[in-house]
Short mmCIF file of C-alpha atoms and ligand atoms in Angstrom, two decimals:
data_model
loop_
_atom_site.label_atom_id
_atom_site.label_comp_id
_atom_site.label_asym_id
_atom_site.label_seq_id
_atom_site.Cartn_x
_atom_site.Cartn_y
_atom_site.Cartn_z
CA MET I 478 84.96 187.16 8.91
CA ILE I 479 87.60 184.63 10.00
CA THR I 480 91.35 185.03 10.43
CA VAL I 481 93.95 183.94 7.91
CA ASP I 482 95.03 181.07 10.19
CA GLU I 483 91.46 179.84 10.52
CA ALA I 484 90.87 180.12 6.78
CA LEU I 485 94.07 178.22 6.02
CA ALA I 486 93.13 175.46 8.46
CA LYS I 487 89.67 175.14 6.88
CA ILE I 488 91.16 175.08 3.39
CA THR I 489 93.88 172.53 4.08
CA ALA I 490 91.31 170.29 5.80
CA LEU I 491 89.55 169.95 2.42
CA PHE I 492 92.51 168.06 0.94
CA ALA I 493 94.37 164.76 1.35
CA PRO I 494 97.56 163.40 -0.21
CA LEU I 495 97.07 162.21 -3.79
CA PRO I 496 97.92 158.70 -5.00
CA ILE I 497 101.48 157.66 -5.78
CA GLU I 498 102.69 157.21 -9.35
CA TYR I 499 106.03 156.06 -10.76
CA VAL I 500 108.00 158.27 -13.12
CA PRO I 501 111.26 157.55 -14.94
CA LEU I 502 114.27 159.12 -13.27
CA ARG I 503 114.59 161.66 -16.10
CA ARG I 504 111.19 163.09 -15.12
CA ALA I 505 111.74 163.06 -11.35
CA ALA I 506 113.34 166.48 -10.75
CA GLY I 507 110.90 168.88 -9.13
CA ARG I 508 108.52 166.07 -8.15
CA ILE I 509 107.77 165.05 -4.56
CA LEU I 510 109.24 161.72 -3.49
CA ALA I 511 106.29 159.79 -2.02
CA THR I 512 107.90 156.83 -0.25
CA ASP I 513 111.37 156.16 1.12
CA VAL I 514 113.63 154.50 -1.42
CA ALA I 515 116.59 152.28 -0.50
CA ALA I 516 119.92 151.88 -2.26
CA THR I 517 120.19 148.53 -4.01
CA ARG I 518 124.00 148.59 -4.03
CA ASN I 519 127.08 149.98 -2.31
CA GLN I 520 128.82 152.98 -3.80
CA PRO I 521 131.57 152.57 -4.61
CA PRO I 522 130.92 148.83 -4.91
CA PHE I 523 134.64 148.10 -4.29
CA ALA I 524 137.54 150.00 -2.71
CA ALA I 525 138.44 152.49 -5.44
CA SER I 526 141.37 154.76 -6.16
CA SER I 527 140.66 158.47 -5.89
CA MET I 528 143.76 159.46 -7.90
CA ASP I 529 145.86 158.47 -10.89
CA GLY I 530 149.02 156.72 -9.62
CA TYR I 531 150.26 153.36 -8.36
CA ALA I 532 148.64 150.91 -5.94
CA VAL I 533 151.17 149.50 -3.45
CA MET I 534 151.45 148.04 0.05
CA GLU I 535 151.47 150.75 2.67
CA ASN I 536 154.30 148.95 4.48
CA ASP I 537 156.65 149.43 1.53
CA VAL I 538 156.20 153.18 1.35
CA ALA I 539 159.42 155.03 2.23
CA PRO I 540 161.46 157.83 0.64
CA GLY I 541 163.30 156.50 -2.42
CA ALA I 542 161.52 153.08 -2.34
CA GLU I 543 161.43 151.15 -5.62
CA PHE I 544 158.56 149.06 -6.98
CA ALA I 545 158.14 146.73 -9.93
CA VAL I 546 155.05 147.59 -11.96
CA ILE I 547 153.19 144.28 -12.56
CA GLY I 548 149.98 145.42 -14.23
CA GLU I 549 147.23 147.98 -14.58
CA SER I 550 143.84 148.69 -13.00
CA ALA I 551 141.61 151.05 -15.00
CA ALA I 552 138.10 152.33 -14.29
CA GLY I 553 135.83 149.57 -15.56
CA LEU I 554 138.60 146.96 -15.81
CA GLY I 555 140.48 146.05 -12.65
CA PHE I 556 143.68 144.05 -12.08
CA ASP I 557 143.07 140.38 -11.39
CA GLY I 558 146.21 139.49 -9.46
CA THR I 559 147.58 140.43 -6.06
CA VAL I 560 150.08 143.15 -5.22
CA GLY I 561 152.99 141.76 -3.22
CA ALA I 562 155.93 143.36 -1.39
CA GLY I 563 157.96 145.64 -3.66
CA GLN I 564 155.26 145.55 -6.36
CA ALA I 565 152.96 148.21 -7.79
CA VAL I 566 149.96 148.29 -10.11
CA ARG I 567 149.39 151.29 -12.34
CA ILE I 568 145.96 152.61 -11.29
CA PHE I 569 143.53 155.33 -12.38
CA THR I 570 140.76 157.31 -10.65
CA GLY I 571 137.69 155.14 -10.02
CA ALA I 572 139.52 151.86 -10.67
CA PRO I 573 139.31 148.97 -8.15
CA VAL I 574 142.26 148.78 -5.76
CA PRO I 575 143.84 145.38 -6.38
CA LYS I 576 144.14 142.72 -3.70
CA GLY I 577 147.16 143.21 -1.47
CA ALA I 578 147.39 146.99 -2.03
CA ASP I 579 146.24 149.42 0.64
CA ARG I 580 147.71 152.66 -0.59
CA VAL I 581 147.84 154.69 -3.79
CA ILE I 582 150.89 156.80 -4.51
CA ILE I 583 150.06 159.66 -6.84
CA GLN I 584 151.89 159.62 -10.13
CA GLU I 585 153.44 163.06 -9.49
CA ASP I 586 155.44 161.56 -6.59
CA VAL I 587 157.26 158.87 -8.57
CA SER I 588 159.70 158.67 -11.46
CA ARG I 589 159.28 155.74 -13.81
CA VAL I 590 161.90 153.99 -15.90
CA GLU I 591 160.36 151.18 -17.92
CA ASN I 592 158.61 148.95 -15.39
CA VAL I 593 160.26 150.32 -12.28
CA ILE I 594 159.01 153.28 -10.28
CA THR I 595 160.98 155.16 -7.64
CA LEU I 596 159.27 157.16 -4.93
CA GLY I 597 160.71 160.67 -4.37
CA GLN I 598 162.19 161.89 -1.09
CA ILE I 599 159.11 163.99 -0.38
CA PHE I 600 155.64 162.65 -1.18
CA ASP I 601 151.97 163.04 -0.43
CA ASN I 602 150.95 161.14 2.69
CA SER I 603 147.28 160.41 1.89
CA ARG I 604 146.14 156.89 1.02
CA TYR I 605 143.80 157.92 -1.80
CA ILE I 606 141.50 154.92 -1.41
CA ARG I 607 137.73 155.30 -1.16
CA PRO I 608 136.44 152.32 0.82
CA ALA I 609 133.52 150.29 -0.54
CA GLY I 610 130.24 151.94 0.52
CA ASP I 611 131.99 155.24 1.27
CA ASP I 612 129.17 157.22 -0.38
CA PHE I 613 126.27 154.93 0.59
CA SER I 614 125.60 151.28 1.38
CA ILE I 615 122.85 148.85 0.40
CA GLY I 616 119.66 149.67 2.30
CA GLU I 617 120.48 153.31 2.99
CA THR I 618 117.39 155.36 2.25
CA MET I 619 116.40 158.66 0.76
CA GLN I 620 113.46 159.73 2.87
CA ALA I 621 110.05 160.92 1.75
CA PRO I 622 108.41 163.33 1.47
CA ARG I 623 110.98 165.38 -0.34
CA LEU I 624 111.13 167.81 -3.25
CA LEU I 625 113.59 166.13 -5.60
CA THR I 626 116.52 168.38 -6.49
CA PRO I 627 119.05 167.86 -9.28
CA ALA I 628 121.47 166.48 -6.66
CA ASP I 629 118.80 164.01 -5.49
CA VAL I 630 118.31 162.83 -9.06
CA ALA I 631 122.05 162.13 -9.34
CA LEU I 632 121.98 160.23 -6.04
CA LEU I 633 118.92 158.17 -7.09
CA ALA I 634 120.69 157.30 -10.35
CA SER I 635 123.77 156.20 -8.42
CA MET I 636 121.54 154.09 -6.16
CA ASN I 637 120.34 152.40 -9.38
CA ILE I 638 116.71 153.41 -8.92
CA ALA I 639 115.25 154.02 -12.36
CA GLU I 640 111.54 154.41 -11.54
CA ILE I 641 110.73 156.90 -8.81
CA PRO I 642 107.60 156.87 -6.61
CA VAL I 643 106.19 160.40 -6.57
CA ARG I 644 102.88 162.04 -5.73
CA ARG I 645 100.61 162.54 -8.68
CA ARG I 646 100.51 166.19 -9.68
CA PRO I 647 97.38 167.95 -8.43
CA ILE I 648 95.10 168.95 -11.29
CA VAL I 649 93.75 172.46 -10.79
CA ALA I 650 90.95 173.86 -12.94
CA LEU I 651 91.21 177.65 -13.23
CA VAL I 652 88.13 179.69 -14.09
CA ALA I 653 88.49 183.42 -14.69
CA THR I 654 85.19 185.29 -14.60
CA GLY I 655 84.15 188.65 -15.99
CA ASP I 656 82.45 190.29 -18.95
CA GLU I 657 85.34 192.74 -19.14
CA LEU I 658 88.05 190.13 -19.80
CA VAL I 659 89.69 189.05 -23.02
CA MET I 660 92.63 186.72 -23.42
CA PRO I 661 96.16 188.09 -23.96
CA GLY I 662 96.76 188.60 -27.69
CA GLU I 663 93.11 189.34 -28.41
CA VAL I 664 91.83 192.80 -29.30
CA PRO I 665 89.92 194.21 -26.30
CA GLY I 666 86.77 196.29 -26.76
CA PRO I 667 86.79 199.86 -25.43
CA ASP I 668 85.59 198.80 -21.96
CA GLN I 669 87.59 195.61 -21.72
CA ILE I 670 90.89 194.61 -20.11
CA ILE I 671 93.22 191.67 -20.55
CA ALA I 672 92.81 188.66 -18.26
CA SER I 673 96.00 188.45 -16.24
CA ASN I 674 95.40 186.71 -12.92
CA ASN I 675 94.61 183.36 -14.42
CA PHE I 676 97.98 183.39 -16.19
CA GLY I 677 99.84 184.46 -13.07
CA LEU I 678 98.04 181.87 -10.99
CA ALA I 679 98.65 179.10 -13.53
CA ALA I 680 102.36 179.90 -13.34
CA LEU I 681 102.26 179.98 -9.54
CA LEU I 682 100.39 176.66 -9.33
CA GLU I 683 102.70 174.99 -11.82
CA ALA I 684 105.75 176.26 -9.95
CA THR I 685 104.28 174.55 -6.87
CA GLY I 686 103.91 171.23 -8.69
CA ALA I 687 100.37 171.35 -10.08
CA GLU I 688 99.03 170.75 -13.54
CA THR I 689 96.57 173.50 -14.47
CA ARG I 690 93.64 173.45 -16.83
CA MET I 691 92.80 176.97 -17.83
CA LEU I 692 89.15 177.07 -18.80
CA PRO I 693 87.57 179.56 -21.18
CA ILE I 694 86.69 182.84 -19.44
CA ALA I 695 83.26 182.59 -17.80
CA ARG I 696 81.01 185.56 -18.44
CA ASP I 697 79.03 187.22 -15.67
CA ASN I 698 75.87 185.22 -16.28
CA ALA I 699 74.67 182.03 -14.70
CA ALA I 700 74.68 179.93 -17.87
CA SER I 701 78.25 180.76 -18.80
CA LEU I 702 79.59 180.25 -15.29
CA ALA I 703 77.66 177.01 -14.77
CA LEU I 704 79.08 175.68 -18.03
CA ALA I 705 82.63 176.57 -16.96
CA LEU I 706 82.16 174.92 -13.55
CA LYS I 707 80.81 171.77 -15.17
CA MET I 708 83.92 171.67 -17.36
CA CYS I 709 86.02 171.44 -14.17
CA LYS I 710 84.97 167.83 -13.66
CA GLY I 711 87.87 165.57 -12.77
CA ALA I 712 90.00 168.31 -11.22
CA ASP I 713 91.41 167.94 -7.70
CA LEU I 714 90.74 171.62 -7.06
CA ILE I 715 88.56 174.24 -8.73
CA VAL I 716 89.80 177.82 -8.47
CA THR I 717 87.59 180.66 -9.62
CA ILE I 718 88.82 184.22 -9.98
CA GLY I 719 86.58 187.23 -9.39
CA GLY I 720 82.84 187.49 -9.06
CA VAL I 721 82.92 186.60 -5.39
CA SER I 722 82.36 189.96 -3.68
CA VAL I 723 79.08 191.74 -3.14
CA GLY I 724 78.50 193.55 -6.47
CA ASP I 725 75.46 192.87 -8.65
CA HIS I 726 77.63 190.87 -11.08
CA ASP I 727 79.30 188.74 -8.40
CA ILE I 728 77.44 185.53 -9.05
CA VAL I 729 80.03 182.84 -8.38
CA GLN I 730 78.62 181.72 -5.02
CA ASP I 731 74.99 181.69 -6.18
CA VAL I 732 75.73 179.70 -9.32
CA ALA I 733 78.05 177.27 -7.55
CA ARG I 734 75.48 176.77 -4.79
CA ASP I 735 72.90 175.80 -7.39
CA LEU I 736 75.37 173.18 -8.61
CA GLY I 737 75.81 171.79 -5.10
CA LEU I 738 78.49 173.95 -3.45
CA GLU I 739 78.66 173.74 0.31
CA THR I 740 80.46 176.87 1.49
CA GLU I 741 83.01 176.36 4.26
CA PHE I 742 83.67 180.07 4.77
CA TYR I 743 83.39 183.38 2.99
CA LYS I 744 85.51 186.45 3.81
CA VAL I 745 88.86 186.53 5.54
CA ALA I 746 90.25 189.33 7.70
CA MET I 747 93.16 190.14 5.43
CA ARG I 748 94.42 192.77 3.05
CA PRO I 749 94.46 192.18 0.15
CA GLY I 750 91.99 189.35 -0.29
CA LYS I 751 88.97 189.84 1.93
CA PRO I 752 86.39 188.32 -0.44
CA LEU I 753 87.81 184.81 -0.40
CA MET I 754 85.55 181.77 -0.41
CA ALA I 755 86.14 178.04 0.03
CA GLY I 756 83.94 174.98 0.06
CA LEU I 757 83.17 171.66 -1.55
CA LEU I 758 81.47 171.48 -4.92
CA ARG I 759 80.15 167.91 -4.95
CA ASP I 760 83.27 166.53 -3.22
CA THR I 761 85.71 168.70 -5.18
CA PRO I 762 87.32 171.48 -3.15
CA MET I 763 86.57 174.86 -4.64
CA ILE I 764 88.31 178.12 -3.76
CA GLY I 765 86.89 181.42 -4.98
CA LEU I 766 89.67 184.00 -5.18
CA PRO I 767 89.07 187.73 -5.28
CA GLY I 768 89.34 189.25 -8.73
CA ASN I 769 91.79 192.04 -8.06
CA PRO I 770 95.04 190.88 -9.63
CA VAL I 771 97.28 191.34 -6.61
CA SER I 772 94.68 189.93 -4.21
CA SER I 773 94.35 186.77 -6.24
CA MET I 774 98.11 186.27 -6.44
CA VAL I 775 98.66 186.95 -2.73
CA CYS I 776 95.88 184.49 -1.87
CA GLY I 777 97.50 182.08 -4.29
CA HIS I 778 100.65 182.14 -2.20
CA ILE I 779 99.00 182.16 1.21
CA PHE I 780 96.25 179.57 0.58
CA LEU I 781 96.74 177.68 -2.69
CA ARG I 782 100.37 176.72 -2.15
CA PRO I 783 99.68 175.05 1.24
CA ALA I 784 96.60 173.36 -0.28
CA LEU I 785 98.75 171.91 -3.06
CA ASN I 786 101.35 170.90 -0.51
CA VAL I 787 98.75 168.78 1.32
CA MET I 788 97.95 166.97 -1.94
CA LEU I 789 101.67 166.51 -2.57
CA GLY I 790 102.13 164.87 0.83
CA LEU I 791 104.13 167.78 2.26
CA GLY I 792 101.55 168.95 4.82
CA GLY I 793 99.58 172.17 4.79
CA HIS I 794 101.90 174.38 6.82
CA PRO I 795 101.71 178.14 6.37
CA LEU I 796 104.52 179.52 4.19
CA PRO I 797 107.68 179.99 6.26
CA ARG I 798 108.40 183.47 7.61
CA GLU I 799 111.71 185.19 8.27
CA LEU I 800 112.62 188.27 10.24
CA ALA I 801 113.93 191.26 8.32
CA ARG I 802 114.97 194.77 9.22
CA LEU I 803 112.40 197.35 8.20
CA ALA I 804 113.78 200.02 5.84
CA SER I 805 111.03 202.63 6.27
CA ASP I 806 108.51 203.74 8.89
CA LEU I 807 105.02 202.22 8.81
CA GLY I 808 101.84 203.62 10.35
CA PRO I 809 99.58 201.50 12.58
CA ASN I 810 97.75 198.63 10.87
CA GLY I 811 93.97 198.28 10.88
CA GLY I 812 91.87 195.32 11.96
CA ARG I 813 92.86 192.98 9.13
CA GLU I 814 96.20 191.22 8.62
CA HIS I 815 98.13 193.03 5.92
CA TYR I 816 100.34 191.28 3.37
CA MET I 817 102.33 194.17 1.99
CA ARG I 818 104.21 193.93 -1.28
CA ALA I 819 107.86 194.43 -0.46
CA ARG I 820 111.39 194.07 -1.71
CA LEU I 821 113.81 191.98 0.29
CA GLY I 822 117.55 192.35 0.02
CA ILE I 823 120.80 192.15 1.96
CA GLU I 824 122.06 195.52 3.15
CA TYR I 825 125.11 195.85 5.40
CA SER I 826 125.00 192.03 5.80
CA GLN I 827 121.44 192.16 7.11
CA LEU I 828 118.19 190.98 5.59
CA THR I 829 116.31 194.20 4.94
CA VAL I 830 112.76 194.76 3.71
CA HIS I 831 111.45 197.75 1.77
CA PRO I 832 107.64 197.88 1.72
CA HIS I 833 106.43 199.42 -1.52
CA ASP I 834 104.79 202.81 -1.05
CA ARG I 835 101.81 201.89 -3.27
CA GLN I 836 99.76 198.99 -1.94
CA ASP I 837 96.64 199.12 -4.14
CA SER I 838 95.58 195.55 -4.91
CA ALA I 839 95.18 196.32 -8.61
CA LEU I 840 98.87 197.09 -9.21
CA LEU I 841 100.60 194.20 -10.93
CA SER I 842 103.58 196.43 -11.72
CA VAL I 843 104.21 196.72 -7.97
CA LEU I 844 103.73 192.98 -7.43
CA SER I 845 106.21 192.27 -10.18
CA LYS I 846 108.85 194.44 -8.50
CA ALA I 847 108.24 192.78 -5.14
CA ASN I 848 109.86 189.53 -4.04
CA ALA I 849 108.31 189.17 -0.59
CA LEU I 850 105.24 189.90 1.49
CA LEU I 851 105.73 191.89 4.66
CA VAL I 852 103.20 190.48 7.12
CA ARG I 853 101.51 192.78 9.60
CA ALA I 854 99.25 191.39 12.29
CA ALA I 855 95.80 192.87 12.79
CA ASN I 856 96.09 196.10 14.83
CA ASP I 857 99.88 196.03 14.66
CA PRO I 858 101.14 199.34 16.13
CA ALA I 859 103.24 201.79 14.11
CA ARG I 860 106.71 200.54 13.22
CA SER I 861 109.96 202.42 12.74
CA ILE I 862 113.00 202.00 10.54
CA GLY I 863 115.21 199.31 12.04
CA ASP I 864 112.38 197.30 13.64
CA MET I 865 112.40 193.58 12.90
CA VAL I 866 109.30 192.46 10.98
CA GLU I 867 108.03 189.18 9.52
CA VAL I 868 108.36 188.53 5.81
CA ILE I 869 107.39 185.74 3.45
CA ARG I 870 109.88 185.32 0.65
CA TYR I 871 108.46 184.03 -2.62
P1 LIG Z 539 85.55 191.14 -9.30
O1 LIG Z 539 85.86 190.48 -8.01
O2 LIG Z 539 85.03 190.19 -10.32
O3 LIG Z 539 84.64 192.31 -9.10
O4 LIG Z 539 86.91 191.70 -9.86
C1 LIG Z 539 87.63 192.70 -9.17
C2 LIG Z 539 88.58 193.40 -10.11
O5 LIG Z 539 89.50 192.45 -10.62
C3 LIG Z 539 87.91 194.01 -11.32
O6 LIG Z 539 88.56 195.22 -11.61
C4 LIG Z 539 88.16 192.98 -12.42
O7 LIG Z 539 88.19 193.57 -13.70
C5 LIG Z 539 89.51 192.47 -12.03
N1 LIG Z 539 89.69 191.09 -12.50
C6 LIG Z 539 88.92 190.03 -12.21
N2 LIG Z 539 89.37 188.92 -12.80
C7 LIG Z 539 90.48 189.28 -13.48
C8 LIG Z 539 91.44 188.57 -14.28
N3 LIG Z 539 91.34 187.26 -14.51
N4 LIG Z 539 92.47 189.28 -14.80
C9 LIG Z 539 92.59 190.61 -14.56
N5 LIG Z 539 91.74 191.31 -13.82
C10 LIG Z 539 90.69 190.67 -13.28
MG1 LIG Z 540 83.98 190.38 -12.02
#
């Protein structure tokens, strides 16, 4: 049995960043920027007014000063002439500041009679001009790799970049195995249950940026499983669920080996998730997850997300951990790392973690209430309320 760190290192070593593809800006949110992109223009491209008011010469500004209004500069249509002493140009937010002017007086500070404005005795002292390139200048870059947020999409649009270089989405083939499984919506036989993990894992993988192909459920016989594995051709990663422990019906490794699997490791010192397997099936990385619903989802977080991150060019780092205040006592841990289902919240301004009192790896209802994993090292001694412990938020 190897440790979680060792298993993660062996898994991430099976992957490399995928090729780059270009997507239209409208499809870029949530994708991973693959190469740095540079602004092709300055923003704003000219000195622009940040208020509605009058563009004047700073020198002329004094309480009670009068100006002759000689024209207008609107957003999208500037004023062609030059502002001279004692002159003003009516200006609006986003409009180019005309030549000669170096100050905008806000309209609230003046009174206007026909084409003459008079500045009040008290007025706002800001200049209200955004210099050219105030937001960004030509050549300034957005750096890769980076998960593109809605704000990034707005910035890329402003930079006038319409086609965005991103990593291709990893394609993951998901194979659930078991004679007892039927798909949600079907009518199960008396000894059957509904397949759940494959749906949870598909959601988890897609939330991490993958495209998933959910294959038909493989039955616990060699022919059915071999057929399912052959249907995984073309995937960047094959994930099987169940059939990988030591029961008579756990045939995944044997069948995959017959098809050319070279196992990298089998069994990890963790709870839940001990019967985890990884290897290469004819050059395609294959990860065999344990069948227990919670085990497969926890392993999905701990191992599959970093694996996808390698393919997305983000590196295969372990999921980040935070320290939280423990809300209940915990007994000593055994010889395997424990990833306890827990609820994280802020209490008295402090990040606090409540481990769930039921930790059976079959309980999806508990997993659904949890929002974090409380990580306990192998042989961690007993812990008391108030101790700081490591958590993985998800
Ligand atoms: P196995 O590793 O195949 O022995 O599966 C362990 C446990 O997980 C058994 O109780 C299975 O019924 C259950 N299981 C395996 N695969 C799934 C699945 N896709 N959805 C729900 N339960 C599953
Ligand atoms: Mg099974």
